[in-house]
């Protein structure tokens, strides 16, 4: 998680397209939160939540605390599962 946190990269377009397809298949259009994608960073618009694709093909969840991003749970190979886990977090949840 720390390597993914500290080393941004740009995944191939096919990998990004597969992630978008997985999210669209798992979430109803009206339920899918708006997401801004920059390289391997997928940020939930207007929220302090983000998931990032690692070079290992796993998705790592992060939460912004103050001005820094912190790991918010274990990685997953499924971006839709990572997003579901992230959106299920509350401010009272203590994560890694």
PDB file of C-alpha atoms in Angstrom:
ATOM      1  CA  UNK A   1       0.000   0.000   0.000  1.00  0.00           C
ATOM      2  CA  UNK A   2       2.857   2.392   0.721  1.00  0.00           C
ATOM      3  CA  UNK A   3       4.498   1.804  -2.655  1.00  0.00           C
ATOM      4  CA  UNK A   4       1.197   2.562  -4.400  1.00  0.00           C
ATOM      5  CA  UNK A   5       0.760   5.616  -2.181  1.00  0.00           C
ATOM      6  CA  UNK A   6       4.175   7.054  -3.026  1.00  0.00           C
ATOM      7  CA  UNK A   7       4.615   6.076  -6.697  1.00  0.00           C
ATOM      8  CA  UNK A   8       1.852   7.179  -9.088  1.00  0.00           C
ATOM      9  CA  UNK A   9       1.824   5.706 -12.594  1.00  0.00           C
ATOM     10  CA  UNK A  10      -0.401   5.555 -15.645  1.00  0.00           C
ATOM     11  CA  UNK A  11      -1.948   2.131 -16.320  1.00  0.00           C
ATOM     12  CA  UNK A  12      -2.556   0.997 -19.901  1.00  0.00           C
ATOM     13  CA  UNK A  13      -5.859   2.215 -21.369  1.00  0.00           C
ATOM     14  CA  UNK A  14      -7.192  -1.370 -21.542  1.00  0.00           C
ATOM     15  CA  UNK A  15      -6.688  -1.827 -17.792  1.00  0.00           C
ATOM     16  CA  UNK A  16      -8.537   1.419 -17.053  1.00  0.00           C
ATOM     17  CA  UNK A  17     -11.352   0.405 -19.425  1.00  0.00           C
ATOM     18  CA  UNK A  18     -11.703  -2.985 -17.692  1.00  0.00           C
ATOM     19  CA  UNK A  19     -11.991  -1.239 -14.321  1.00  0.00           C
ATOM     20  CA  UNK A  20     -14.682   1.114 -15.652  1.00  0.00           C
ATOM     21  CA  UNK A  21     -16.583  -1.868 -17.050  1.00  0.00           C
ATOM     22  CA  UNK A  22     -16.331  -3.735 -13.723  1.00  0.00           C
ATOM     23  CA  UNK A  23     -17.677  -0.714 -11.843  1.00  0.00           C
ATOM     24  CA  UNK A  24     -20.539  -0.230 -14.314  1.00  0.00           C
ATOM     25  CA  UNK A  25     -21.477  -3.913 -14.075  1.00  0.00           C
ATOM     26  CA  UNK A  26     -21.470  -3.963 -10.274  1.00  0.00           C
ATOM     27  CA  UNK A  27     -23.193  -0.637  -9.547  1.00  0.00           C
ATOM     28  CA  UNK A  28     -26.481   0.776 -10.740  1.00  0.00           C
ATOM     29  CA  UNK A  29     -25.827   3.944 -12.760  1.00  0.00           C
ATOM     30  CA  UNK A  30     -27.597   6.145 -10.210  1.00  0.00           C
ATOM     31  CA  UNK A  31     -25.716   4.518  -7.302  1.00  0.00           C
ATOM     32  CA  UNK A  32     -22.218   4.805  -8.740  1.00  0.00           C
ATOM     33  CA  UNK A  33     -20.599   7.830  -7.117  1.00  0.00           C
ATOM     34  CA  UNK A  34     -18.845  10.324  -9.400  1.00  0.00           C
ATOM     35  CA  UNK A  35     -15.193   9.395  -9.754  1.00  0.00           C
ATOM     36  CA  UNK A  36     -12.277  11.427 -11.057  1.00  0.00           C
ATOM     37  CA  UNK A  37      -9.526   9.317 -12.646  1.00  0.00           C
ATOM     38  CA  UNK A  38      -5.959  10.565 -12.873  1.00  0.00           C
ATOM     39  CA  UNK A  39      -3.456   7.865 -13.766  1.00  0.00           C
ATOM     40  CA  UNK A  40      -3.859   5.089 -11.203  1.00  0.00           C
ATOM     41  CA  UNK A  41      -5.735   7.350  -8.739  1.00  0.00           C
ATOM     42  CA  UNK A  42      -9.526   7.032  -8.669  1.00  0.00           C
ATOM     43  CA  UNK A  43     -10.956   9.694  -6.367  1.00  0.00           C
ATOM     44  CA  UNK A  44     -14.576   9.896  -5.281  1.00  0.00           C
ATOM     45  CA  UNK A  45     -15.562  13.416  -6.272  1.00  0.00           C
ATOM     46  CA  UNK A  46     -16.295  15.603  -3.267  1.00  0.00           C
ATOM     47  CA  UNK A  47     -15.289  12.926  -0.759  1.00  0.00           C
ATOM     48  CA  UNK A  48     -12.057  12.142   1.050  1.00  0.00           C
ATOM     49  CA  UNK A  49     -11.962   8.634  -0.417  1.00  0.00           C
ATOM     50  CA  UNK A  50      -9.739   7.235  -3.142  1.00  0.00           C
ATOM     51  CA  UNK A  51      -8.646   3.899  -4.531  1.00  0.00           C
ATOM     52  CA  UNK A  52      -5.493   3.300  -6.500  1.00  0.00           C
ATOM     53  CA  UNK A  53      -4.431   0.590  -8.870  1.00  0.00           C
ATOM     54  CA  UNK A  54      -1.098  -0.961  -7.983  1.00  0.00           C
ATOM     55  CA  UNK A  55       1.306  -2.369 -10.521  1.00  0.00           C
ATOM     56  CA  UNK A  56       0.456  -5.758  -8.994  1.00  0.00           C
ATOM     57  CA  UNK A  57      -3.125  -5.464 -10.332  1.00  0.00           C
ATOM     58  CA  UNK A  58      -4.674  -4.922  -6.917  1.00  0.00           C
ATOM     59  CA  UNK A  59      -6.788  -1.942  -5.860  1.00  0.00           C
ATOM     60  CA  UNK A  60      -5.754  -0.142  -2.687  1.00  0.00           C
ATOM     61  CA  UNK A  61      -8.237   1.980  -0.688  1.00  0.00           C
ATOM     62  CA  UNK A  62      -7.202   5.310   0.854  1.00  0.00           C
ATOM     63  CA  UNK A  63      -8.828   7.955   2.985  1.00  0.00           C
ATOM     64  CA  UNK A  64      -7.676  11.579   3.245  1.00  0.00           C
ATOM     65  CA  UNK A  65      -6.934  12.709   6.765  1.00  0.00           C
ATOM     66  CA  UNK A  66      -6.096  16.368   6.979  1.00  0.00           C
ATOM     67  CA  UNK A  67      -3.955  16.877   3.856  1.00  0.00           C
ATOM     68  CA  UNK A  68      -2.546  13.347   3.466  1.00  0.00           C
ATOM     69  CA  UNK A  69      -3.822  10.071   2.061  1.00  0.00           C
ATOM     70  CA  UNK A  70      -3.721   7.035   4.378  1.00  0.00           C
ATOM     71  CA  UNK A  71      -4.365   3.339   3.658  1.00  0.00           C
ATOM     72  CA  UNK A  72      -7.972   2.499   4.542  1.00  0.00           C
ATOM     73  CA  UNK A  73      -8.077  -1.281   4.314  1.00  0.00           C
ATOM     74  CA  UNK A  74      -6.764  -4.329   2.472  1.00  0.00           C
ATOM     75  CA  UNK A  75      -6.306  -4.408  -1.299  1.00  0.00           C
ATOM     76  CA  UNK A  76      -8.585  -6.291  -3.680  1.00  0.00           C
ATOM     77  CA  UNK A  77      -8.317  -7.458  -7.271  1.00  0.00           C
ATOM     78  CA  UNK A  78     -11.859  -6.134  -7.850  1.00  0.00           C
ATOM     79  CA  UNK A  79     -12.272  -2.341  -8.172  1.00  0.00           C
ATOM     80  CA  UNK A  80     -16.032  -2.633  -7.512  1.00  0.00           C
ATOM     81  CA  UNK A  81     -15.375  -4.425  -4.220  1.00  0.00           C
ATOM     82  CA  UNK A  82     -12.797  -1.819  -3.229  1.00  0.00           C
ATOM     83  CA  UNK A  83     -15.282   0.954  -3.979  1.00  0.00           C
ATOM     84  CA  UNK A  84     -18.017  -0.827  -2.002  1.00  0.00           C
ATOM     85  CA  UNK A  85     -15.683  -1.227   0.965  1.00  0.00           C
ATOM     86  CA  UNK A  86     -14.657   2.428   0.782  1.00  0.00           C
ATOM     87  CA  UNK A  87     -18.175   3.806   0.569  1.00  0.00           C
ATOM     88  CA  UNK A  88     -19.181   1.619   3.512  1.00  0.00           C
ATOM     89  CA  UNK A  89     -16.637   3.347   5.759  1.00  0.00           C
ATOM     90  CA  UNK A  90     -17.737   5.875   8.325  1.00  0.00           C
ATOM     91  CA  UNK A  91     -15.674   8.492  10.123  1.00  0.00           C
ATOM     92  CA  UNK A  92     -15.710   6.275  13.223  1.00  0.00           C
ATOM     93  CA  UNK A  93     -14.115   3.310  11.422  1.00  0.00           C
ATOM     94  CA  UNK A  94     -10.534   2.712  12.392  1.00  0.00           C
ATOM     95  CA  UNK A  95      -8.685   1.241   9.453  1.00  0.00           C
ATOM     96  CA  UNK A  96      -5.041   0.488   8.790  1.00  0.00           C
TER      97      UNK A  96
END
